[in-house]
Coordinates of C-alpha atoms and ligand atoms in Angstrom, one line a residue:
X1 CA 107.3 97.1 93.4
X2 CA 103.8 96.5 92.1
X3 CA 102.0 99.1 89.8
X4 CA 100.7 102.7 91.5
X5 CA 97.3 102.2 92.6
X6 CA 96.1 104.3 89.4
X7 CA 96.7 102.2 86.9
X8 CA 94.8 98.9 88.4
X9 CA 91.9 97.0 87.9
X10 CA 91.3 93.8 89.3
X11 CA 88.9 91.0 87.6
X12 CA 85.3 91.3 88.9
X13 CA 85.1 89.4 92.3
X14 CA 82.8 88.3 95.6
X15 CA 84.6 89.7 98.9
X16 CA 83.4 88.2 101.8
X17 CA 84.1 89.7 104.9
X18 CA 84.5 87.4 108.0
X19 CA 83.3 89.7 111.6
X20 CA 81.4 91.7 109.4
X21 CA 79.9 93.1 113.0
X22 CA 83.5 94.4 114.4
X23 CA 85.3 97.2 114.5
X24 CA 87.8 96.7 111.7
X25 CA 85.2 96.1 108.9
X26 CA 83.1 99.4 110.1
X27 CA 86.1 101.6 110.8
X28 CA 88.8 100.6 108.4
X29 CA 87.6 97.6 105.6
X30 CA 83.9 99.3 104.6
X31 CA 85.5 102.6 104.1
X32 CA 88.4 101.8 102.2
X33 CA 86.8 99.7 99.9
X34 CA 84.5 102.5 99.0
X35 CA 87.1 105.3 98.1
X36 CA 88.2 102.5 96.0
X37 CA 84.9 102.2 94.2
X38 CA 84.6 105.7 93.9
X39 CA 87.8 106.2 92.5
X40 CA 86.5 103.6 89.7
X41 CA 89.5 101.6 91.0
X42 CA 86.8 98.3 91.9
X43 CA 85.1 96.6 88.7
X44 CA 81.4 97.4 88.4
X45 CA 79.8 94.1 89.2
X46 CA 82.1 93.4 92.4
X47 CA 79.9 92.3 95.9
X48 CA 80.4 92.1 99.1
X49 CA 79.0 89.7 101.8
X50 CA 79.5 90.3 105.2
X51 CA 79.2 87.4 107.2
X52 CA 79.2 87.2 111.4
X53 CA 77.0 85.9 114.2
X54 CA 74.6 88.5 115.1
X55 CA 71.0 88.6 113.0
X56 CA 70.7 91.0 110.5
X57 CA 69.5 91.7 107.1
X58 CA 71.4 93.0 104.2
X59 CA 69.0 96.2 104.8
X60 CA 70.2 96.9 108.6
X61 CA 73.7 96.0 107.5
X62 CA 73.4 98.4 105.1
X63 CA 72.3 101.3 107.2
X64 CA 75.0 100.4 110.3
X65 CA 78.0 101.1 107.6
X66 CA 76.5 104.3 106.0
X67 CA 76.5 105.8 109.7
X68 CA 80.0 104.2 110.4
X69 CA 81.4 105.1 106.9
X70 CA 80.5 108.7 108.0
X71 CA 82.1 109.2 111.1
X72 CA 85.2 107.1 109.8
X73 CA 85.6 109.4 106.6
X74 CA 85.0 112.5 108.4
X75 CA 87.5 111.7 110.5
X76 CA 90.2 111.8 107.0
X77 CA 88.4 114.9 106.1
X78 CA 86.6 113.6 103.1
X79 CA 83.0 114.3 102.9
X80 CA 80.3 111.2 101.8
X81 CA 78.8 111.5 98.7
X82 CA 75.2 110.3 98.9
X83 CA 74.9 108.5 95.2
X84 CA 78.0 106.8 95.1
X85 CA 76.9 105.4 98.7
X86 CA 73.7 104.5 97.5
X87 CA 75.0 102.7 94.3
X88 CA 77.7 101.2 96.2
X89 CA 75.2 99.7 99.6
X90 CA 73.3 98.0 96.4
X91 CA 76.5 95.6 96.2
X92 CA 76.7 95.0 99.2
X93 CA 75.1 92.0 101.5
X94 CA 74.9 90.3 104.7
X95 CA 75.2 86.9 105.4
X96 CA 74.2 85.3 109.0
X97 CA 76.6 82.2 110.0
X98 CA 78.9 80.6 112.5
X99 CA 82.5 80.4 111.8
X100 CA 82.0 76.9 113.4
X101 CA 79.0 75.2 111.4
X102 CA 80.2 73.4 108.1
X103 CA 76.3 74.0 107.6
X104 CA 76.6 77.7 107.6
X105 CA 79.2 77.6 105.2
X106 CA 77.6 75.9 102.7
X107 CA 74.7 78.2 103.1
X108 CA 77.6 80.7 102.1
X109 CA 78.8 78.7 99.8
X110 CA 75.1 79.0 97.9
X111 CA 74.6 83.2 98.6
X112 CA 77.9 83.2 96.1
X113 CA 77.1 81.3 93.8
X114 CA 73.8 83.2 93.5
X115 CA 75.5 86.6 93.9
X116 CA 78.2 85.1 91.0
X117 CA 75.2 84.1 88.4
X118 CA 73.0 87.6 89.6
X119 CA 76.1 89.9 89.4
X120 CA 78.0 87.7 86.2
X121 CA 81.1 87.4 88.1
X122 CA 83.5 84.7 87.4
X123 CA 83.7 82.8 90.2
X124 CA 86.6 84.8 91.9
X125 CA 86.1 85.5 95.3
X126 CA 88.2 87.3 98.2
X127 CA 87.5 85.8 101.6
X128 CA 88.9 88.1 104.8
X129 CA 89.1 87.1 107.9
X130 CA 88.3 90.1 110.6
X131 CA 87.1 88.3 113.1
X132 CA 88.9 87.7 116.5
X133 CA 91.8 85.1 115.7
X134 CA 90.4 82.7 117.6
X135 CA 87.8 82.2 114.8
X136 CA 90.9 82.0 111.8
X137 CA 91.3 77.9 112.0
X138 CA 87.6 77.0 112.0
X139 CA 87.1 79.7 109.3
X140 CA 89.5 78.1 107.4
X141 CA 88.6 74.8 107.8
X142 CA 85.3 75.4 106.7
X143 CA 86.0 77.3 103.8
X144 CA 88.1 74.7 102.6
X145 CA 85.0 71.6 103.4
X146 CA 82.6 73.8 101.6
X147 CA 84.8 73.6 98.4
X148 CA 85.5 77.6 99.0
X149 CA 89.4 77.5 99.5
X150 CA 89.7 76.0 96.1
X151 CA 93.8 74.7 96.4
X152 CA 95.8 74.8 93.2
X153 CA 93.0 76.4 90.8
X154 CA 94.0 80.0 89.7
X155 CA 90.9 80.4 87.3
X156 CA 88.3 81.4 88.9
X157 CA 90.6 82.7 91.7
X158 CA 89.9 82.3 95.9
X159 CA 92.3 84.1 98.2
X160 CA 92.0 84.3 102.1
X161 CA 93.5 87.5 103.6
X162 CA 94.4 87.0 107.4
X163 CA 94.1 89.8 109.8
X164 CA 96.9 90.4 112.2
X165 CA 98.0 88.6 115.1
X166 CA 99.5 85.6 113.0
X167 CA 99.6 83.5 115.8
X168 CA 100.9 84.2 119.1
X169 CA 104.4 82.6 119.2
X170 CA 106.0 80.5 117.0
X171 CA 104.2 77.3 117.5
X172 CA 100.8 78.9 117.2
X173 CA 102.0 80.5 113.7
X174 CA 103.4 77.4 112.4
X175 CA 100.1 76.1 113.6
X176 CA 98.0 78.1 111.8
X177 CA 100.4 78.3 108.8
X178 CA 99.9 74.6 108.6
X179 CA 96.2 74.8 108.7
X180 CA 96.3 77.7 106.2
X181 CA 98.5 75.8 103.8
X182 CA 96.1 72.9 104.0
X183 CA 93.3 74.7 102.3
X184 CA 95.5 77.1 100.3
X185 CA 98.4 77.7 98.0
X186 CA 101.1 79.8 99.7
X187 CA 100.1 82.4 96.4
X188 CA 96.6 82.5 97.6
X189 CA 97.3 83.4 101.4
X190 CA 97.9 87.3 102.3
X191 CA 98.9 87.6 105.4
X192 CA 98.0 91.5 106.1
X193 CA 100.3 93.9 108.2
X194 CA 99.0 97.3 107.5
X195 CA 102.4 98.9 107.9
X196 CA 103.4 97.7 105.1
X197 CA 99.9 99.7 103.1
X198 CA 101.4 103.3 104.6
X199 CA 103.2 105.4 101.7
X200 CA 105.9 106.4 103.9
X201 CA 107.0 102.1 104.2
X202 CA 106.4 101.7 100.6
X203 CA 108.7 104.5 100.1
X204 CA 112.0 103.2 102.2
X205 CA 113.1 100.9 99.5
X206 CA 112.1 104.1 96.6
X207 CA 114.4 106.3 98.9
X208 CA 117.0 103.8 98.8
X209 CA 117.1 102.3 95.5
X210 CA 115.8 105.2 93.1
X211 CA 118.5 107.4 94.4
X212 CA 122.6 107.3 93.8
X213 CA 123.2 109.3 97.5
X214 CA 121.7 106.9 99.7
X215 CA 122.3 103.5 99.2
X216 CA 126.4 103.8 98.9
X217 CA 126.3 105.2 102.6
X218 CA 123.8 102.4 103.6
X219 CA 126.5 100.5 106.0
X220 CA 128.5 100.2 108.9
X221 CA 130.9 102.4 107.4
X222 CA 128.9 105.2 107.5
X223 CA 126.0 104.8 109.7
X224 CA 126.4 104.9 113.2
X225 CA 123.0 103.6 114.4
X226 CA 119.5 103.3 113.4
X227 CA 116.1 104.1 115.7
X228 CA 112.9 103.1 114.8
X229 CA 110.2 104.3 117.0
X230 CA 106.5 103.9 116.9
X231 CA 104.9 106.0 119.4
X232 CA 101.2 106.1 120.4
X233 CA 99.4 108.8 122.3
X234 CA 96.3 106.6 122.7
X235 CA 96.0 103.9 125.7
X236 CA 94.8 101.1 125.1
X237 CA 91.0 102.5 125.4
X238 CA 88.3 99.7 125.1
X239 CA 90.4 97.1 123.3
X240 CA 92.0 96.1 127.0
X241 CA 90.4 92.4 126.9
X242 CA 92.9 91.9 123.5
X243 CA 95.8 94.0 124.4
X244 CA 96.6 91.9 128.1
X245 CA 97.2 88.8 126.5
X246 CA 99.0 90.4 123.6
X247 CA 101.2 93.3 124.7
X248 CA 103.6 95.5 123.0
X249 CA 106.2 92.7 122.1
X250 CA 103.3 90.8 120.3
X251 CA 100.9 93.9 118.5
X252 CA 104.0 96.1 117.5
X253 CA 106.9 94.8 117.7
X254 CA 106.8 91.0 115.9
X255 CA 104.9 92.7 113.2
X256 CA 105.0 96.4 112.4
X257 CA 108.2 97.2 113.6
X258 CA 110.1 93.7 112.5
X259 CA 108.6 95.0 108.8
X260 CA 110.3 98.4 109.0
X261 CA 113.7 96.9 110.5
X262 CA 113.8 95.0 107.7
X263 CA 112.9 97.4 104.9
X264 CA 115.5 99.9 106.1
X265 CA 118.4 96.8 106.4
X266 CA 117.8 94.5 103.5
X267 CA 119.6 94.1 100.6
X268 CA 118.3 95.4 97.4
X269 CA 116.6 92.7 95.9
X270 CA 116.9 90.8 92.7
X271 CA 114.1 91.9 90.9
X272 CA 110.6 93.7 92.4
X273 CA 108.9 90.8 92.4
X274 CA 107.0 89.5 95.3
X275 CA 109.2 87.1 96.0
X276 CA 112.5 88.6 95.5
X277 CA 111.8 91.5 97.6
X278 CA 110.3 89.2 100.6
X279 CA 113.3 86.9 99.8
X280 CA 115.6 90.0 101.2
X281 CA 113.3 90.3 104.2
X282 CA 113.7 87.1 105.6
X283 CA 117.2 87.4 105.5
X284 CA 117.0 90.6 107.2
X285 CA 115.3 88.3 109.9
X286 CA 117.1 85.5 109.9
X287 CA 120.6 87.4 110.4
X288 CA 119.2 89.4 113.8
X289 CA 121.1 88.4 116.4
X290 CA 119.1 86.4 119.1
X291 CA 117.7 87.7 122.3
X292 CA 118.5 84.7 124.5
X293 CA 115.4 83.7 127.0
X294 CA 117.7 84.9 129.6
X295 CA 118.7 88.2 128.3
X296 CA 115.5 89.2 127.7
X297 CA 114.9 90.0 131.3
X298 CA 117.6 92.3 131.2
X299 CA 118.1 93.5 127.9
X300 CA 114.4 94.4 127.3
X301 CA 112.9 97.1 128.6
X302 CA 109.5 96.9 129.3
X303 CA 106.9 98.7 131.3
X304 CA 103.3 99.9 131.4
X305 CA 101.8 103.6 131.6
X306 CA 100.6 104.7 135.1
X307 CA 98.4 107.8 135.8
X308 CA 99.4 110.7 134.1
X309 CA 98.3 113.6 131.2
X310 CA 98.5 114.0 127.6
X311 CA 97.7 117.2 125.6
X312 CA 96.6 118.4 129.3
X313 CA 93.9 115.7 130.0
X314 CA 94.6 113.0 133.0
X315 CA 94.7 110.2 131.6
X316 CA 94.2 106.6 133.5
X317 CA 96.7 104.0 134.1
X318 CA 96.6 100.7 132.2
X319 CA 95.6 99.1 135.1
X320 CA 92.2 100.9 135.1
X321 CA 91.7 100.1 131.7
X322 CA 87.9 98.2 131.2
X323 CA 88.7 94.2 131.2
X324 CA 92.8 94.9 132.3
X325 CA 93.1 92.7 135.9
X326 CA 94.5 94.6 138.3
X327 CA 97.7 92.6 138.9
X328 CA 98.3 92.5 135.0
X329 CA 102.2 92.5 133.8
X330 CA 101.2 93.3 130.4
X331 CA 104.1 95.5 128.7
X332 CA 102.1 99.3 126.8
X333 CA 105.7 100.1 126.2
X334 CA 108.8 97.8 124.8
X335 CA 112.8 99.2 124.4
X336 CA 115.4 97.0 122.6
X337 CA 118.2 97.1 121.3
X338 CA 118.8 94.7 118.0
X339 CA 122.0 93.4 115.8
X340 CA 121.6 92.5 112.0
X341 CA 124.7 90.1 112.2
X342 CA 125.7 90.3 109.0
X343 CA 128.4 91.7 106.4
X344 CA 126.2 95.3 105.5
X345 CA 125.2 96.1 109.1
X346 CA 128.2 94.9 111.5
X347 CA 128.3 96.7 114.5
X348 CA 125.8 98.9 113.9
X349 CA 123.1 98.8 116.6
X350 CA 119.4 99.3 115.6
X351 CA 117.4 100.7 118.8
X352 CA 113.7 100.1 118.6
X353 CA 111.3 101.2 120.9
X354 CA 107.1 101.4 121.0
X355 CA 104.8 102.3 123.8
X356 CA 101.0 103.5 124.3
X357 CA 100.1 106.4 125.8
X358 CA 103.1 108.7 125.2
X359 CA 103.2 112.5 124.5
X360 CA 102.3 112.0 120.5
X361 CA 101.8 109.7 117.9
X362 CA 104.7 109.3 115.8
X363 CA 106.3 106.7 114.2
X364 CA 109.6 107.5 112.3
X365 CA 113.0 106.0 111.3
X366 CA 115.9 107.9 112.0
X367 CA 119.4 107.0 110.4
X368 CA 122.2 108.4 112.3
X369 CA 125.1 108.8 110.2
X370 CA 128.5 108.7 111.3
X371 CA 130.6 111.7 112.8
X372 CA 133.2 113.8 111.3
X373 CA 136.8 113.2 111.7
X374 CA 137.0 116.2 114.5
X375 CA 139.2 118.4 112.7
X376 CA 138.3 121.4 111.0
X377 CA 135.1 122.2 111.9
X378 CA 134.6 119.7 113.8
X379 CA 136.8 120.8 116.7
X380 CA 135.9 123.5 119.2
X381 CA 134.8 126.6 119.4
X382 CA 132.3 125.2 116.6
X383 CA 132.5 121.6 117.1
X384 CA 131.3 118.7 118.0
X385 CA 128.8 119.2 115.3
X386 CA 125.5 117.1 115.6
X387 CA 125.9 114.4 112.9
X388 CA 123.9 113.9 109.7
X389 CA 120.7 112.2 110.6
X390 CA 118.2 111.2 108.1
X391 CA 114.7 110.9 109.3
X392 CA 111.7 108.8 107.7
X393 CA 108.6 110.2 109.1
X394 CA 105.9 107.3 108.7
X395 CA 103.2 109.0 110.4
X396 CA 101.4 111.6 110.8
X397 CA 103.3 114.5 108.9
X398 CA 104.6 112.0 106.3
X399 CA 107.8 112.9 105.1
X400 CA 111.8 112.6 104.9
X401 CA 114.1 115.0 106.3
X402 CA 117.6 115.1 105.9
X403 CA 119.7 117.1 108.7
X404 CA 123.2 118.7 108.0
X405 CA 125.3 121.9 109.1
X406 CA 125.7 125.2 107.2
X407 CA 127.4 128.5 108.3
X408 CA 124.9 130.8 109.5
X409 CA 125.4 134.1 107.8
X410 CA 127.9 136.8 109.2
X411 CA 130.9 137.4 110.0
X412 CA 131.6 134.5 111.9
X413 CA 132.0 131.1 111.3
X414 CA 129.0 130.3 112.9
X415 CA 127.7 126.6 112.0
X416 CA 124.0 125.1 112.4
X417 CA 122.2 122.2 111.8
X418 CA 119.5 123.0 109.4
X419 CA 116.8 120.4 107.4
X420 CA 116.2 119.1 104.3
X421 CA 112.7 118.7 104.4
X422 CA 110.3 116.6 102.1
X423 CA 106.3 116.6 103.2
X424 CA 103.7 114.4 101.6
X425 CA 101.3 116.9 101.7
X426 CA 103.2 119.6 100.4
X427 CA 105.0 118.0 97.3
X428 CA 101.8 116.1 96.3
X429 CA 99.0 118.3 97.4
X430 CA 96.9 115.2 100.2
X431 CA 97.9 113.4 102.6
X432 CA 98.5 109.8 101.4
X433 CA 95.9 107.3 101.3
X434 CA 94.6 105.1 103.7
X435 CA 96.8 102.2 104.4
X436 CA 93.9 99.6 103.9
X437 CA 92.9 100.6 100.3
X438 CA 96.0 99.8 98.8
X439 CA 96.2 96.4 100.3
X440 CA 92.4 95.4 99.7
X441 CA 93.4 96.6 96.0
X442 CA 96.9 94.8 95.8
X443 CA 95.0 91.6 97.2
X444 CA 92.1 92.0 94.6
X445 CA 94.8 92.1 91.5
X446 CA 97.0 89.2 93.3
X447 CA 99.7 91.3 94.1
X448 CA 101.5 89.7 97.3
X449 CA 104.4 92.0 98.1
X450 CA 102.9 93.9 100.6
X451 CA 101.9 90.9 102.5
X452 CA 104.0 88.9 104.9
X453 CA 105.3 85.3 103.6
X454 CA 104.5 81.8 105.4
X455 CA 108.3 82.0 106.2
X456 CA 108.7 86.0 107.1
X457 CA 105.6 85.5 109.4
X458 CA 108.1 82.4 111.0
X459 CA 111.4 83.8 111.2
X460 CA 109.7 87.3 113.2
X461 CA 108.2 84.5 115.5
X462 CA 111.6 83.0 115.8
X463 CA 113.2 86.2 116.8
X464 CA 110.2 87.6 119.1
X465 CA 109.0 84.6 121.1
X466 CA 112.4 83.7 123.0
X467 CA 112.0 87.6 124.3
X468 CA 108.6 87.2 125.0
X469 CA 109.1 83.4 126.9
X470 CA 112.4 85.3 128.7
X471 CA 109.8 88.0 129.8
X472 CA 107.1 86.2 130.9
X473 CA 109.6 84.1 133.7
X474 CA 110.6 87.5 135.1
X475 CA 107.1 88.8 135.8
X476 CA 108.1 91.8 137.9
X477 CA 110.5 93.1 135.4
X478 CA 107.4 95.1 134.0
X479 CA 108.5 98.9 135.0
X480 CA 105.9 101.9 135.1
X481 CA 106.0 105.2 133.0
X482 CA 103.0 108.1 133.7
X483 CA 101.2 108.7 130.3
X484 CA 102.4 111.5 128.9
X485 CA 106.2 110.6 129.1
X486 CA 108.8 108.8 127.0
X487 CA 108.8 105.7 128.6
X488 CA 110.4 104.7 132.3
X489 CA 113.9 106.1 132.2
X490 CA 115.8 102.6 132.0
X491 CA 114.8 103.1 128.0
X492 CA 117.0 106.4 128.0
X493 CA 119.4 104.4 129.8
X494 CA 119.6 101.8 127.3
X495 CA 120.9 104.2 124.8
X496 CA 122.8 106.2 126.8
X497 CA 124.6 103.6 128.0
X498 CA 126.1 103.6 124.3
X499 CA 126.4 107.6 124.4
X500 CA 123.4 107.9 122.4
X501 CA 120.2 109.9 123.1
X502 CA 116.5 108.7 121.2
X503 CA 116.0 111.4 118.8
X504 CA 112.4 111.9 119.7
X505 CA 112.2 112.7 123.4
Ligands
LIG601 C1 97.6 97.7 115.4 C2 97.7 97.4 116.8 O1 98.1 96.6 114.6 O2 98.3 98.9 115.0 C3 97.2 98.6 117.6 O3 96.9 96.3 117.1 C4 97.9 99.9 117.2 O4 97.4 98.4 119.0 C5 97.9 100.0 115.7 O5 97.3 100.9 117.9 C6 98.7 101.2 115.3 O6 98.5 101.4 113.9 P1 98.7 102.9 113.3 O7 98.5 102.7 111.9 O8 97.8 103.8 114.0 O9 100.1 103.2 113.7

C-alpha cells in the first residue's frame, strides 16, 4: 500500500471544488484539507476554488467555512488555530458558475490560469465533484470542452474525483463511466468511497498479510462464517429527499460494505500496487454468488425504522422524515446473506447487514472461526466453548480483538472466554484521522488504491442491482423495526436459520 501519510508531499496544485455551497465541502472537504495544511502535508502555493450556483465572494466564502470549520473540528476535539486559518482562507477562492454553462467553465477555466501564474503553480489541478450526482455528467462534459479534463497529458496533471453514488444501477454507472472515460484516463479518475480513507479498512489487508497467524487460517477450513455489520444510530435526519430514492442497498451496501467484503476475502495481491491490489478486489466481486431478481424478495431482508427510542430520546419513524412520502418502501435497514464461490471461501457464508437508526453506531467485521472437535474441553460440564472470533472494529473505538478461552483460576477447571484487545487510541495515543484527509492527500500525490476502479465500481453494480430490481417488484416486502432495535426479527432469523446468532445484538 501507498506511503504513510507522513512522508508525502504532493506537487503544488489548484483544487477546485464542485458544490462548494453543500454540506460535504463545509463539514468534511474544507476541514480536512486544512489539518492537512497544517500538518505541512499541502505544498505552500496550493489554491482552492470553490465553485457552485449561489452568489458570493471569495470574502463571504471565506467567512461561511471558518464558522463551519469550527463546529466541524470541535466536533473531533481539535481546537482552531486562528493564524493557520488566516494564512490558509488567503488560498482559498470562490468561483460563481453553472455546472451546465460551457460559458461558466471557461470563465473557470480563466480564474486558474490566473491563480496558476499569481500562485506559480504548474498547471496541476484537482477538480472534485460534490455536488448532487445529477450535476457529475454536465460537470464533466464541461470540463472536458473547456480544455480542463486534459486526456492523456500527465505533465501538468488534471484529475476528477467523483463523489459517491457512482451511478444508480449498473446502466447508470456504465453510463457515467463512459462519460468519465471520455474526458479522462482511467489513471486520472478517483472514484471516492470514504470507507476505504478509515485506518481500521486500511488495516484489514496489514492484519492479514504482515502477520504469519492470520492468513494460514484465512479459509473455509477454519472459518466458519464471517459478519460484517455497519450500524447507524442516526435516521436519516434532513438528507430524506436523497435517501428515498437511494436506500440502504444503494448508500451502504453497493459501496461501503461491497469494499470491506472484499478486503477481508481477497487474495493477497501480487504486488501493492494500485492495480494489483484492486485486481484482487474485483475478483472478490466477480466470484459472489448472484442474488437472482427473484430471490431477492425472499432472501433479502429489508425494512424501515418505525417510532421508537435511542439513548432514551423518541425518535420518529422514517416515514415522518422531512421530504420521505408517506407511502415510501424505501429500505433504512438491509440483511443478506452472501457466497464468495470460489476455492478460498467455499461454503463459508458471509452475513452482512446495515440499518439507520439502531441502538449505536458501530461498524465491525467479525471472523468466526471454526469449533473445536468436542472432546476434551470441549464436552460438557465445560463445553460447548464459544469459538474463536476475531473482531475488526472499524468505528468508533477502532480496534482488533481477538476472543479465546483460558481457565479461570482455582481449583476447578473453570474455562472463559477472555479478549485480546488492540485500541487505536491506546497503542498510538489519538484516534485515527479523518477518513477524507488521507484520500484528498492520496488523490493530490496520484495515489489510486484507495479509490474504486472503472471495473470494481461495475462488477458491485452487477452484483447489487439484480437485488435491488428483485426488490423493487415486491414492494410490500419492506418490513418495519422501532428505532432503537436491531432490525425486524426476520434478520435474526436469517442467521439463526443457520444456528448462528449476529454478534452485535
Ligand atoms: C455515507 C452514506 O456514504 O456514509 C450515509 O451516504 C452514511 O447515509 C455514511 O450515514 C456513513 O459513514 P460513516 O463514516 O459515518 O460510517
Amino acid at each position: 500500500m501507498s506511503d504513510p501519510l507522513t512522508t508525502r508531499k504532493p506537487e503544488p496544485f489548484v483544487m477546485v471544488v464542485f458544490g462548494a455551497s453543500g454540506d460535504l465541502t463545509r463539514r468534511k472537504l474544507i476541514p480536512a484539507i486544512f489539518q492537512l495544511w497544517c500538518q505541512n502535508h499541502l505544498p505552500e502555493s496550493a489554491a482552492i476554488i470553490g465553485y457552485s450556483r449561489s452568489e458570493k465572494t471569495d470574502e463571504s466564502f471565506r467567512a461561511e467555512l471558518c464558522d463551519s470549520i469550527r463546529d466541524s473540528l470541535k466536533c473531533q476535539q481539535h481546537i482552531i488555530d486562528d493564524a493557520a486559518w488566516e494564512t490558509f482562507a488567503s488560498r482559498i477562492f470562490y468561483q460563481r458558475g453553472a455546472y451546465d454553462s460551457p460559458e461558466d467553465f471557461a470563465a473557470l477555466g480563466q480564474r486558474i490560469k490566473t491563480l496558476n501564474v499569481e500562485r506559480n503553480v504548474p498547471g496541476n489541478c484537482m477538480h472534485y465533484l460534490a455536488t448532487p450526482p445529477t450535476a457529475f455528467a454536465d460537470i464533466i462534459t464541461n470540463l472536458n470542452s473547456a480544455g480542463l479534463a486534459r486526456k492523456g497529458q500527465s505533465d501538468p496533471w488534471s484529475r476528477i474525483v467523483i463523489e459517491k453514488p457512482f451511478g444508480t444501477d449498473l446502466q447508470s454507472a456504465l453510463e457515467l463511466n463512459r462519460i468519465a472515460r471520455e474526458a479522462f484516463d482511467e489513471e486520472q479518475i478517483f472514484r471516492i468511497d470514504h470507507y476505504l480513507g478509515k485506518e481500521t479498512v486500511q488495516n484489514i489487508m496489514v492484519l492479514r498479510l504482515a502477520n504469519s497467524i492470520f492468513e494460514h487460517l484465512w479459509c473455509h477450513d477454519y472459518i466458519d462464517h464471517i459478519q460484517i455489520t455497519a450500524a447507524e444510530s442516526l435516521g436519516v435526519g434532513s438528507r430524506g429527499g436523497y435517501y428515498d430514492k437511494s436506500g440502504a442497498l444503494r448508500d451502504m451496501v453497493q459501496n461501503h460494505l461491497m469494499h470491506l467484503l472484499c478486503l477481508v476475502a481477497m487474495e493477497p495481491p501480487v504486488t501493492l500496487t494500485a492495480d494489483a491490489i484492486r485486481d484482487e478486489k474485483v475478483k472478490v466481486l466477480r466470484s459472489l454468488r448472484p442474488i437472482s431478481q427473484q430471490c431477492a424478495a425472499n432472501g433479502v431482508v429489508r425494512a424501515q425504522y418505525t417510532l421508537g427510542e435511542i439513548d432514551g430520546q423518541e425518535t420518529p419513524g422514517y416515514l415522518q422524515a422531512d421530504n420521505v412520502p408517506e407511502d415510501s418502501n424505501t429500505e433504512t435497514f438491509v440483511a443478506f446473506k452472501a457466497h464468495v464461490d470460489n476455492w478460498r471461501w467455499s461454503g463459508v457464508p458471509f452475513y452482512l447487514r446495515t440499518g439507520k437508526a439502531l441502538p449505536r453506531r458501530c461498524t465491525e467485521i467479525s471472523i468466526h472461526f471454526e469449533p473445536i472437535p468436542q472432546i476434551l474441553f470441549n464436552r460438557p460440564p465445560a463445553g460447548p466453548l464459544r469459538p474463536n472470533v476475531l473482531t475488526i472494529r472499524v468505528q468508533p473505538d477502532e480496534g482488533i480483538a481477538l476472543e479465546f478461552q483460558a481457565k479461570a483460576p482455582g481449583p476447578a477447571m473453570n474455562i472463559k472466554p477472555l479478549e485480546m484487545d488492540f485500541g487505536y487510541r491506546e497503542s498510538f495515543g489519538q484516534a485515527p484521522p479523518e477518513a477524507y484527509q488521507r484520500l484528498l492527500l492520496d488523490a493530490a500525490v496520484g495515489d489510486a488504491t484507495l479509490f474504486t476502479r472503472s471495473d470494481e465500481v461495475q462488477a458491485a453494480w452487477e452484483f447489487v442491482t439484480p437485488v435491488i430490481e428483485g426488490c423493487a417488484c415486491e414492494a410490500n416486502n419492506v418490513l418495519q423495526y422501532p428505532a432503537g432495535s436491531w432490525g425486524p426479527k426476520e434478520a435474526d432469523e436469517l442467521i439463526e436459520a443457520d444456528g448462528k446468532q449476529w454478534r452485535l445484538k
